[in-house]
mmCIF file of N, CA, C and O in Angstrom:
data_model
loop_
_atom_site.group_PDB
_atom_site.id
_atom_site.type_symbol
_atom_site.label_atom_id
_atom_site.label_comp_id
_atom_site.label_asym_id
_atom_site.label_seq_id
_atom_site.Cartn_x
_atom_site.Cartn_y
_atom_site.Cartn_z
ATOM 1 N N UNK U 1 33.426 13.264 12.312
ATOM 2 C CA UNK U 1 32.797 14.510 12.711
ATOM 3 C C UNK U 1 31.293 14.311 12.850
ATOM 4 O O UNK U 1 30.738 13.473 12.140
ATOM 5 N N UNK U 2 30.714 14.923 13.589
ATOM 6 C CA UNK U 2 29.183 14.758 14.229
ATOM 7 C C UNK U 2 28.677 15.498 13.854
ATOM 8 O O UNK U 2 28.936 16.585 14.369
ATOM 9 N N UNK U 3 27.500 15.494 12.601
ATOM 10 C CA UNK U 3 26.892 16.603 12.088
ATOM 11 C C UNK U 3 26.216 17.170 13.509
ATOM 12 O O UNK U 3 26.081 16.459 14.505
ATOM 13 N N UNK U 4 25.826 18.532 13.433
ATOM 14 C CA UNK U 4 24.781 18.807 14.584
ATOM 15 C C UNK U 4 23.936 19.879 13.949
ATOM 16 O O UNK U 4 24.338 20.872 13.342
ATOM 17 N N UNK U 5 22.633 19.493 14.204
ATOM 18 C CA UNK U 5 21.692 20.448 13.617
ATOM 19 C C UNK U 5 20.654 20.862 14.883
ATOM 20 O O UNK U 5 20.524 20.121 15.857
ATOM 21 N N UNK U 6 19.804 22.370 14.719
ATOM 22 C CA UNK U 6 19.084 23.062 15.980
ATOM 23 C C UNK U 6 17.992 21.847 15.624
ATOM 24 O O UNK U 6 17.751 21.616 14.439
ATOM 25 N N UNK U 7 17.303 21.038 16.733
ATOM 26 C CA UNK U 7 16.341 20.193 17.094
ATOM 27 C C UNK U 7 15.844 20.111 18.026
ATOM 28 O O UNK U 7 16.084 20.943 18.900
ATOM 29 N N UNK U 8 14.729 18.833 18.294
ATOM 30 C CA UNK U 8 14.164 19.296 19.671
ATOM 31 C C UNK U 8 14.607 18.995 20.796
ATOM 32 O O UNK U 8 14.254 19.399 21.903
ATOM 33 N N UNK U 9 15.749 17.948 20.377
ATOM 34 C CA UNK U 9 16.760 18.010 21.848
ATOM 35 C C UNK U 9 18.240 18.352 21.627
ATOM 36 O O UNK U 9 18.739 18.436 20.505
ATOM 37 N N UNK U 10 18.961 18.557 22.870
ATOM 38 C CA UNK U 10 20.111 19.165 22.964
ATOM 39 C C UNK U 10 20.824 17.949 22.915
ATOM 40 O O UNK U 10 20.516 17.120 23.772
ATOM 41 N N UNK U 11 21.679 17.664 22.131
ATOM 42 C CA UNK U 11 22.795 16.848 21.389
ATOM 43 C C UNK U 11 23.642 16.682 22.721
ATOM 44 O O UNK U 11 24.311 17.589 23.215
ATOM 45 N N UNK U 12 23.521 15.417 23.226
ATOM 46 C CA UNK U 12 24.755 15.267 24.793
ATOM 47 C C UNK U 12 25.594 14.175 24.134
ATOM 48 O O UNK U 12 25.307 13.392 23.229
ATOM 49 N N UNK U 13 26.807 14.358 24.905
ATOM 50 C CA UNK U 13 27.895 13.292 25.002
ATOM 51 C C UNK U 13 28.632 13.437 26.060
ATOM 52 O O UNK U 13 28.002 13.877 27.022
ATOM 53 N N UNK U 14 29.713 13.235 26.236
ATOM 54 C CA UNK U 14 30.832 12.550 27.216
ATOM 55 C C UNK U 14 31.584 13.977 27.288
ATOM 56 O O UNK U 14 31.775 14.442 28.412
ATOM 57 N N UNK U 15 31.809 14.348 26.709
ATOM 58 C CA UNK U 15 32.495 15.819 26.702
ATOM 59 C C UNK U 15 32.003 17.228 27.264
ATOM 60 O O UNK U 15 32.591 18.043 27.974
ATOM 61 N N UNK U 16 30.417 17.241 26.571
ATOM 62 C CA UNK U 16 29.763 18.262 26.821
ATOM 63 C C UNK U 16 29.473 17.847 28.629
ATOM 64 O O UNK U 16 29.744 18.568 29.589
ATOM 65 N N UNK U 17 28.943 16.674 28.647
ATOM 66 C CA UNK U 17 28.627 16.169 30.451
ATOM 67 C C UNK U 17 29.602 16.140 31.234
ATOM 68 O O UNK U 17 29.459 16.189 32.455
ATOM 69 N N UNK U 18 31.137 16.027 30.437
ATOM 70 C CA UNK U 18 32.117 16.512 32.079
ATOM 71 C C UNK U 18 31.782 17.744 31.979
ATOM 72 O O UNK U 18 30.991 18.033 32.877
ATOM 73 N N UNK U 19 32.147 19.071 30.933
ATOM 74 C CA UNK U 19 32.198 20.458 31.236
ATOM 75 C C UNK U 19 30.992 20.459 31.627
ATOM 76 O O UNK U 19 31.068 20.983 32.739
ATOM 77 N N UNK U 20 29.663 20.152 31.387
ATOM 78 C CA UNK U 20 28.688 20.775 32.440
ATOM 79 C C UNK U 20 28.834 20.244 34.117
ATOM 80 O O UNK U 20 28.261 20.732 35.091
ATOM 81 N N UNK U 21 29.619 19.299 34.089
ATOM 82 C CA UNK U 21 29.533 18.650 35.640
ATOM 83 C C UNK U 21 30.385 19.656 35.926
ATOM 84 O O UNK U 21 30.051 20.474 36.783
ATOM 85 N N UNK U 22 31.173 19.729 35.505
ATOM 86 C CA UNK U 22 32.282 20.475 36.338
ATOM 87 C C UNK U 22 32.106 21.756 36.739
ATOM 88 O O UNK U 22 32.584 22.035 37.838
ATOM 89 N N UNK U 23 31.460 22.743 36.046
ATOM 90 C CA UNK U 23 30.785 23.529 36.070
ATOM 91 C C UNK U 23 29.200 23.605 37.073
ATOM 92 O O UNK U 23 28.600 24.578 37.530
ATOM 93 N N UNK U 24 29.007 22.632 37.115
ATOM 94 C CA UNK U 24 27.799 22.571 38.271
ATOM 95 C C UNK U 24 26.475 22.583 38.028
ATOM 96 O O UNK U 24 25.560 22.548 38.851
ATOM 97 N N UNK U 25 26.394 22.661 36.223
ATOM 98 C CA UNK U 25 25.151 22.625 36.042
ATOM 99 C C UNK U 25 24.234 21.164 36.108
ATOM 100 O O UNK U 25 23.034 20.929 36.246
ATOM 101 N N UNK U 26 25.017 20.625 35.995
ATOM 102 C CA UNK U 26 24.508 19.422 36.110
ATOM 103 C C UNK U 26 25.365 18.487 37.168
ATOM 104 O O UNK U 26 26.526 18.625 37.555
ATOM 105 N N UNK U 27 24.272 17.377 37.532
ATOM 106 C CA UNK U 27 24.923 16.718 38.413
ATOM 107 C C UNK U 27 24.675 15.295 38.121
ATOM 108 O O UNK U 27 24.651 14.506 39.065
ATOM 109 N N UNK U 28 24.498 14.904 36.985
ATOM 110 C CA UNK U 28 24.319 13.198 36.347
ATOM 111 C C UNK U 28 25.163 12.762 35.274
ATOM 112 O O UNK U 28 25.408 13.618 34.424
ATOM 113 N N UNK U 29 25.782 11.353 35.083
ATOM 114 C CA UNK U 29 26.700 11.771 34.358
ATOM 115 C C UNK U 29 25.720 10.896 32.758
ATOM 116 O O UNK U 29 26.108 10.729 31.602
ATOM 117 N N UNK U 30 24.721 10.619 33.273
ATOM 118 C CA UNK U 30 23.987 10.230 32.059
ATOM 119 C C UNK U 30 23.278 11.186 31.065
ATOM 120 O O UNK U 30 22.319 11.952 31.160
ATOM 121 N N UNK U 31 24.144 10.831 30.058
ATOM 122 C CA UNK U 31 23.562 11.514 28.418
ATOM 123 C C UNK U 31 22.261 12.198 28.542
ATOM 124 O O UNK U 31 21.828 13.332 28.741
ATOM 125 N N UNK U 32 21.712 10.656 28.276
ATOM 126 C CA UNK U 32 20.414 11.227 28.188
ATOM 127 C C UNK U 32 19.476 12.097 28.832
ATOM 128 O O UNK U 32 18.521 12.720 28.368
ATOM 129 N N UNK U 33 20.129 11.980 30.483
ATOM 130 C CA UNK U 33 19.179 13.006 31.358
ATOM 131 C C UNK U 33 19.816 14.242 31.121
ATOM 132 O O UNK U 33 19.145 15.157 31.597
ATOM 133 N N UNK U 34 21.096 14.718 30.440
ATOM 134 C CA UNK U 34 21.208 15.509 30.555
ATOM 135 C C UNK U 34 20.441 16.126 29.195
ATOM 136 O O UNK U 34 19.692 17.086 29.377
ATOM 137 N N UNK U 35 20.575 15.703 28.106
ATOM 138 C CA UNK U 35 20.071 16.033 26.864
ATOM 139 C C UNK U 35 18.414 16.467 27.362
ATOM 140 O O UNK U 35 17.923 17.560 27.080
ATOM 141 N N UNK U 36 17.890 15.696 27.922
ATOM 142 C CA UNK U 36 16.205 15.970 28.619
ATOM 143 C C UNK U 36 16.476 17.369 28.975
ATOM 144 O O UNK U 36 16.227 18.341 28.261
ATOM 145 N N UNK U 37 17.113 17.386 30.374
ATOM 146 C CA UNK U 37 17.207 18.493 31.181
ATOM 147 C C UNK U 37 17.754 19.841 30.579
ATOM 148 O O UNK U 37 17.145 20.888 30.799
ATOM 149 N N UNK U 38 18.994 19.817 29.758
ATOM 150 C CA UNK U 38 18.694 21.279 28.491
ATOM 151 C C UNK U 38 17.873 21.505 27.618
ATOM 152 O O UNK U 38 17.607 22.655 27.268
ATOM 153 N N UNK U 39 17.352 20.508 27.133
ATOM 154 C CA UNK U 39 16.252 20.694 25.781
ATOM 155 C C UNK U 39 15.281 21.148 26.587
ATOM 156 O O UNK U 39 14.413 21.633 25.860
ATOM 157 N N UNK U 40 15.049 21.220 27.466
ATOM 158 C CA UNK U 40 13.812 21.729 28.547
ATOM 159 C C UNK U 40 14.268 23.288 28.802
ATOM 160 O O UNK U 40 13.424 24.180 28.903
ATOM 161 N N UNK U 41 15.669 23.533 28.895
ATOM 162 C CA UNK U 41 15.561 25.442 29.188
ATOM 163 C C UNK U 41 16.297 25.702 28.128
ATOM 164 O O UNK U 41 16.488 26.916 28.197
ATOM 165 N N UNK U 42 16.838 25.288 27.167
ATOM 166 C CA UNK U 42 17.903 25.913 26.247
ATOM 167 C C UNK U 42 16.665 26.062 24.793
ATOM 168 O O UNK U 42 16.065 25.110 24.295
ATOM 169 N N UNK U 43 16.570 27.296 24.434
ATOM 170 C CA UNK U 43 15.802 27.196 23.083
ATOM 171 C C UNK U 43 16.315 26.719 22.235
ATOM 172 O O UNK U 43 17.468 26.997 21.903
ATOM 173 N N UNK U 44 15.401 25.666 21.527
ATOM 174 C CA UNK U 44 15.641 24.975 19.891
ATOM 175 C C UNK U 44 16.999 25.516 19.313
ATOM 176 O O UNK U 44 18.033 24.855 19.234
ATOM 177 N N UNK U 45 16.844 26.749 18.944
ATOM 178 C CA UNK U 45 17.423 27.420 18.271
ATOM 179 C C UNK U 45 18.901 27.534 18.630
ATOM 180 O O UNK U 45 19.887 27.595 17.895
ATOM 181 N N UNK U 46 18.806 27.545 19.762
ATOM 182 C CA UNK U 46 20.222 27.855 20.416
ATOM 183 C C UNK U 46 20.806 26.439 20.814
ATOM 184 O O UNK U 46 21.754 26.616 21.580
ATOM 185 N N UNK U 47 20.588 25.142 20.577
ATOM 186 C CA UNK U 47 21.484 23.900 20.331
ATOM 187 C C UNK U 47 22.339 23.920 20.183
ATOM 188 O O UNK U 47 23.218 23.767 21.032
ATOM 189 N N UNK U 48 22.555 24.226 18.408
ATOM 190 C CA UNK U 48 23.833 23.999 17.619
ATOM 191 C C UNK U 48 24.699 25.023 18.768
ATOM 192 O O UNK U 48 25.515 24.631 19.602
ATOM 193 N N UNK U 49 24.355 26.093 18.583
ATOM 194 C CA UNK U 49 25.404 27.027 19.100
ATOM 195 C C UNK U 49 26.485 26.413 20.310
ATOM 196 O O UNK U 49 27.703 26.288 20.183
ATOM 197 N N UNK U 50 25.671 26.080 21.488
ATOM 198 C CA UNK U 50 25.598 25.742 22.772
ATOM 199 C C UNK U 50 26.421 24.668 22.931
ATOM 200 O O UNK U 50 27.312 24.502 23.764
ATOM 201 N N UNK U 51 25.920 23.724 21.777
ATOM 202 C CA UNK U 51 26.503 22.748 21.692
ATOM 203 C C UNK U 51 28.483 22.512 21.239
ATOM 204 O O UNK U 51 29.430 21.905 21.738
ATOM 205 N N UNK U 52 28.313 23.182 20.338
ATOM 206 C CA UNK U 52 29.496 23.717 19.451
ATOM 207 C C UNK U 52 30.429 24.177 19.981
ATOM 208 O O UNK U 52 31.589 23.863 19.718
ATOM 209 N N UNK U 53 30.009 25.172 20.990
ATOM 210 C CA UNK U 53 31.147 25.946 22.161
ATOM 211 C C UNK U 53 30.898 25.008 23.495
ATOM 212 O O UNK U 53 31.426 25.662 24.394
ATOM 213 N N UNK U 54 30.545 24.219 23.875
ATOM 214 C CA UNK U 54 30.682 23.741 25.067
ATOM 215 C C UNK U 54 32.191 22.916 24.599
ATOM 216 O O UNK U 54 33.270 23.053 25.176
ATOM 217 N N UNK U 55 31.867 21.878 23.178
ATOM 218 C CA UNK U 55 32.614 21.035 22.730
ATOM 219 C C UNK U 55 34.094 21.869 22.536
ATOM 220 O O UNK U 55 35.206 21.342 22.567
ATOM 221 N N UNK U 56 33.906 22.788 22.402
ATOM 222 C CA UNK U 56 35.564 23.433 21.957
ATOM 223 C C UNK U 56 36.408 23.772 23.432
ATOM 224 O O UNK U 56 37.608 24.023 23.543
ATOM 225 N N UNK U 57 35.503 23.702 24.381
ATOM 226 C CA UNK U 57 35.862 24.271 25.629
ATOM 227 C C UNK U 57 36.725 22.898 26.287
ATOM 228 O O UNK U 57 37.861 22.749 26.736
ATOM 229 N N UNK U 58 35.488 21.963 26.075
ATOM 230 C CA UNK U 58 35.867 20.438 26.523
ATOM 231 C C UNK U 58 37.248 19.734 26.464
ATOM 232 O O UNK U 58 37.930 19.043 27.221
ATOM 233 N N UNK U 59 37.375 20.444 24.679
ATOM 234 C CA UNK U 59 38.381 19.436 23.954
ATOM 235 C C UNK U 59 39.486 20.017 24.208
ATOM 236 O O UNK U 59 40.337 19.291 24.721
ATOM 237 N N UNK U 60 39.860 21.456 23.959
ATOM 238 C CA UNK U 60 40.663 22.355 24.506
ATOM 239 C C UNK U 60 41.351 22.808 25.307
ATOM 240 O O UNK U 60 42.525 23.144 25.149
ATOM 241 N N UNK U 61 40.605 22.888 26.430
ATOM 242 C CA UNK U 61 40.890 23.338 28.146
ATOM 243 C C UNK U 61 39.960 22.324 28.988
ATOM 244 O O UNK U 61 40.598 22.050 30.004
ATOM 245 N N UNK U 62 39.122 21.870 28.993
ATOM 246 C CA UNK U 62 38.715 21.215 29.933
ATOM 247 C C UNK U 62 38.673 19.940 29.628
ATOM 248 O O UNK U 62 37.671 19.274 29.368
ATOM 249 N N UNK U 63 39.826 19.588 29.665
ATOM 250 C CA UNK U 63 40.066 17.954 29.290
ATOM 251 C C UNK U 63 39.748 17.257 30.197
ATOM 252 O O UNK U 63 39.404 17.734 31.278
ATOM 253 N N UNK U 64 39.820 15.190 29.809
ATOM 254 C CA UNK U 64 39.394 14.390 30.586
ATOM 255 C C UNK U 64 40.397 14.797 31.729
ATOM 256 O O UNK U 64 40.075 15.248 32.829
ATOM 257 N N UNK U 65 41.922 14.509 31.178
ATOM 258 C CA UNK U 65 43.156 14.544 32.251
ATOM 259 C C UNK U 65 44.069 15.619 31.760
ATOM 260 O O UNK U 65 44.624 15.746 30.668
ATOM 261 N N UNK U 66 44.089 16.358 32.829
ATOM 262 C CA UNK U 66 45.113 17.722 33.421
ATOM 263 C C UNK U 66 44.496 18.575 32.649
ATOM 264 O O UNK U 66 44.995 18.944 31.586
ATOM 265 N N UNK U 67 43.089 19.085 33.174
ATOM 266 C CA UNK U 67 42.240 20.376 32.125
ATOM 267 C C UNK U 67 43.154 21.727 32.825
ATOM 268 O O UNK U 67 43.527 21.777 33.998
ATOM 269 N N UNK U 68 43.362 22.653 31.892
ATOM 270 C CA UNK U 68 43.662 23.653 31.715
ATOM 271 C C UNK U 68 43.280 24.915 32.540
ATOM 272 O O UNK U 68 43.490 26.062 32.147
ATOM 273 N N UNK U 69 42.695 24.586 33.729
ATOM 274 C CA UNK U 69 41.582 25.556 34.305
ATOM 275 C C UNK U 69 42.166 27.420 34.698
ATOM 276 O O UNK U 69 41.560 28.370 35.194
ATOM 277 N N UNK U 70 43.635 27.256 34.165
ATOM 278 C CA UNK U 70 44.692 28.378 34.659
ATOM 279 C C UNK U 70 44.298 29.321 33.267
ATOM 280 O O UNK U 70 44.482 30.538 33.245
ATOM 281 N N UNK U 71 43.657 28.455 31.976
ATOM 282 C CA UNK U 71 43.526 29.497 31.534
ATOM 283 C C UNK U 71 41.662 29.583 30.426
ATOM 284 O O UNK U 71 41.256 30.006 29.343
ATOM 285 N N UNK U 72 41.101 28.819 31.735
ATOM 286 C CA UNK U 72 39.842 28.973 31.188
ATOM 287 C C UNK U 72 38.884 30.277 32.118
ATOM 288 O O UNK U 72 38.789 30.587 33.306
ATOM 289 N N UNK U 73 38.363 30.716 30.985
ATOM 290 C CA UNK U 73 37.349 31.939 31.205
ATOM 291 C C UNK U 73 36.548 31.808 32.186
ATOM 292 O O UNK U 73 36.326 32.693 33.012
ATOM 293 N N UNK U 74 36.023 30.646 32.178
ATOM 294 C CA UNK U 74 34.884 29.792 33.318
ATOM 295 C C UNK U 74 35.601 29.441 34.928
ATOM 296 O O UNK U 74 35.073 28.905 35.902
ATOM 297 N N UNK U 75 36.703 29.862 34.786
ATOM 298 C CA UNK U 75 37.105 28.804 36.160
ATOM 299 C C UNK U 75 36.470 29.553 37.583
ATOM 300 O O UNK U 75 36.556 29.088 38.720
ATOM 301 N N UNK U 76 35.901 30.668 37.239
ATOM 302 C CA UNK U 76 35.745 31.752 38.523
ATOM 303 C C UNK U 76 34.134 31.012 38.594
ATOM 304 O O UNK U 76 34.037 31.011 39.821
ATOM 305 N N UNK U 77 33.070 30.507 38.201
ATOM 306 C CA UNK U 77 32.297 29.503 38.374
ATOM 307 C C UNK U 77 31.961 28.272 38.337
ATOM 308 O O UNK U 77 30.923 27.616 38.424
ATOM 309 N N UNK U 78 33.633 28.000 38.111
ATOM 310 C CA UNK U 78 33.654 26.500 38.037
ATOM 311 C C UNK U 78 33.817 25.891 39.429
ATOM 312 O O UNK U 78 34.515 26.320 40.347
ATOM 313 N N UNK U 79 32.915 24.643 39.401
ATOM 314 C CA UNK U 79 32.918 24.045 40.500
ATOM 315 C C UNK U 79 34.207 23.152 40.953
ATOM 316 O O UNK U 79 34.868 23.152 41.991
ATOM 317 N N UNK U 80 34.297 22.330 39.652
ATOM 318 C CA UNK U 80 35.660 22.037 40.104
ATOM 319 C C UNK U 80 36.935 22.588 39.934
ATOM 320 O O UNK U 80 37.737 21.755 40.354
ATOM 321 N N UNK U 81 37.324 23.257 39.658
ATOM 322 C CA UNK U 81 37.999 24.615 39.790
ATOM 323 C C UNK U 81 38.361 25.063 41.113
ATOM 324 O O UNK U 81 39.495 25.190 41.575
ATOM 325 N N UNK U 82 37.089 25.316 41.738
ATOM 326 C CA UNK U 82 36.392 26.200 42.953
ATOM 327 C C UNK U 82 36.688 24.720 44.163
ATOM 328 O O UNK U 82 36.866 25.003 45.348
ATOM 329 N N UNK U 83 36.701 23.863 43.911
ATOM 330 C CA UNK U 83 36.962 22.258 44.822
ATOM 331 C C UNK U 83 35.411 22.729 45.371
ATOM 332 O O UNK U 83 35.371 23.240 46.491
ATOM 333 N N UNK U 84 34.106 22.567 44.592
ATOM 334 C CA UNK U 84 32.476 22.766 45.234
ATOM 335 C C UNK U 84 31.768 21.269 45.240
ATOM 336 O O UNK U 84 32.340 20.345 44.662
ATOM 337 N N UNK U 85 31.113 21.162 45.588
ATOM 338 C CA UNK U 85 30.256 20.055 45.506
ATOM 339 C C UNK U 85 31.572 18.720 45.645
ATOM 340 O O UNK U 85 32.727 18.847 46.050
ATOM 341 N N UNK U 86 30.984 17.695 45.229
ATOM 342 C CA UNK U 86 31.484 16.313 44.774
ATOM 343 C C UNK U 86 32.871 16.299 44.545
ATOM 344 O O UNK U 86 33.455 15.250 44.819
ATOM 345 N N UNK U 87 33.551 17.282 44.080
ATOM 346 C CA UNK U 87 34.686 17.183 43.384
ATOM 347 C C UNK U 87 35.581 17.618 44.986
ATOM 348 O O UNK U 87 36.647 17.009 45.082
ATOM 349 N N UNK U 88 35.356 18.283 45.828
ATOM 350 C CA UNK U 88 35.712 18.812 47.040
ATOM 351 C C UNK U 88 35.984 16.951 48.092
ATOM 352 O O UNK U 88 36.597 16.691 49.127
ATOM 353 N N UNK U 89 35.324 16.255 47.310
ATOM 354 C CA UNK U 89 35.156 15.019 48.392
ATOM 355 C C UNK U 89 36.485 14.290 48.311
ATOM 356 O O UNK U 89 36.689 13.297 49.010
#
């Protein structure tokens, strides 16, 4: 288990960076730029949180293989969901 505490950057991995790809907020599949690029609009404070529910979403319904998108909350802005960007190719 991965402690996670509110800091000055946003805690990335492999999980949190597919659901944000897929979703469209991001478009790199590297950690670190993504960890840069939220710690830049997501307040301190709101990390852990952010972090915590992206991961439950990930592990849950938006898996590596055969994500769940029939019964995720997000799929009406999800990009790949939606076949938008990259994932459409």
């Amino acid at each position: 288990s991965q402690l996670i505490t509110d800091g000055d950057v946003f805690p990335g991995n492999v999980i949190n960076n597919r659901l944000l790809s897929r979703l469209g907020i991001i478009l790199t599949t590297d950690i670190e730029k993504t960890e840069a690029l939220l710690s830049e609009f997501i307040p301190f404070a709101r990390h852990k949180l952010l972090f915590v529910n992206i991961q439950k979403i990930g592990l849950q319904i938006c898996t590596a293989f055969n994500p769940s998108c029939v019964n995720c909350s997000l799929s009406e802005i999800c990009d790949y969901y939606n076949g938008k960007n990259y994932w459409a190719i």
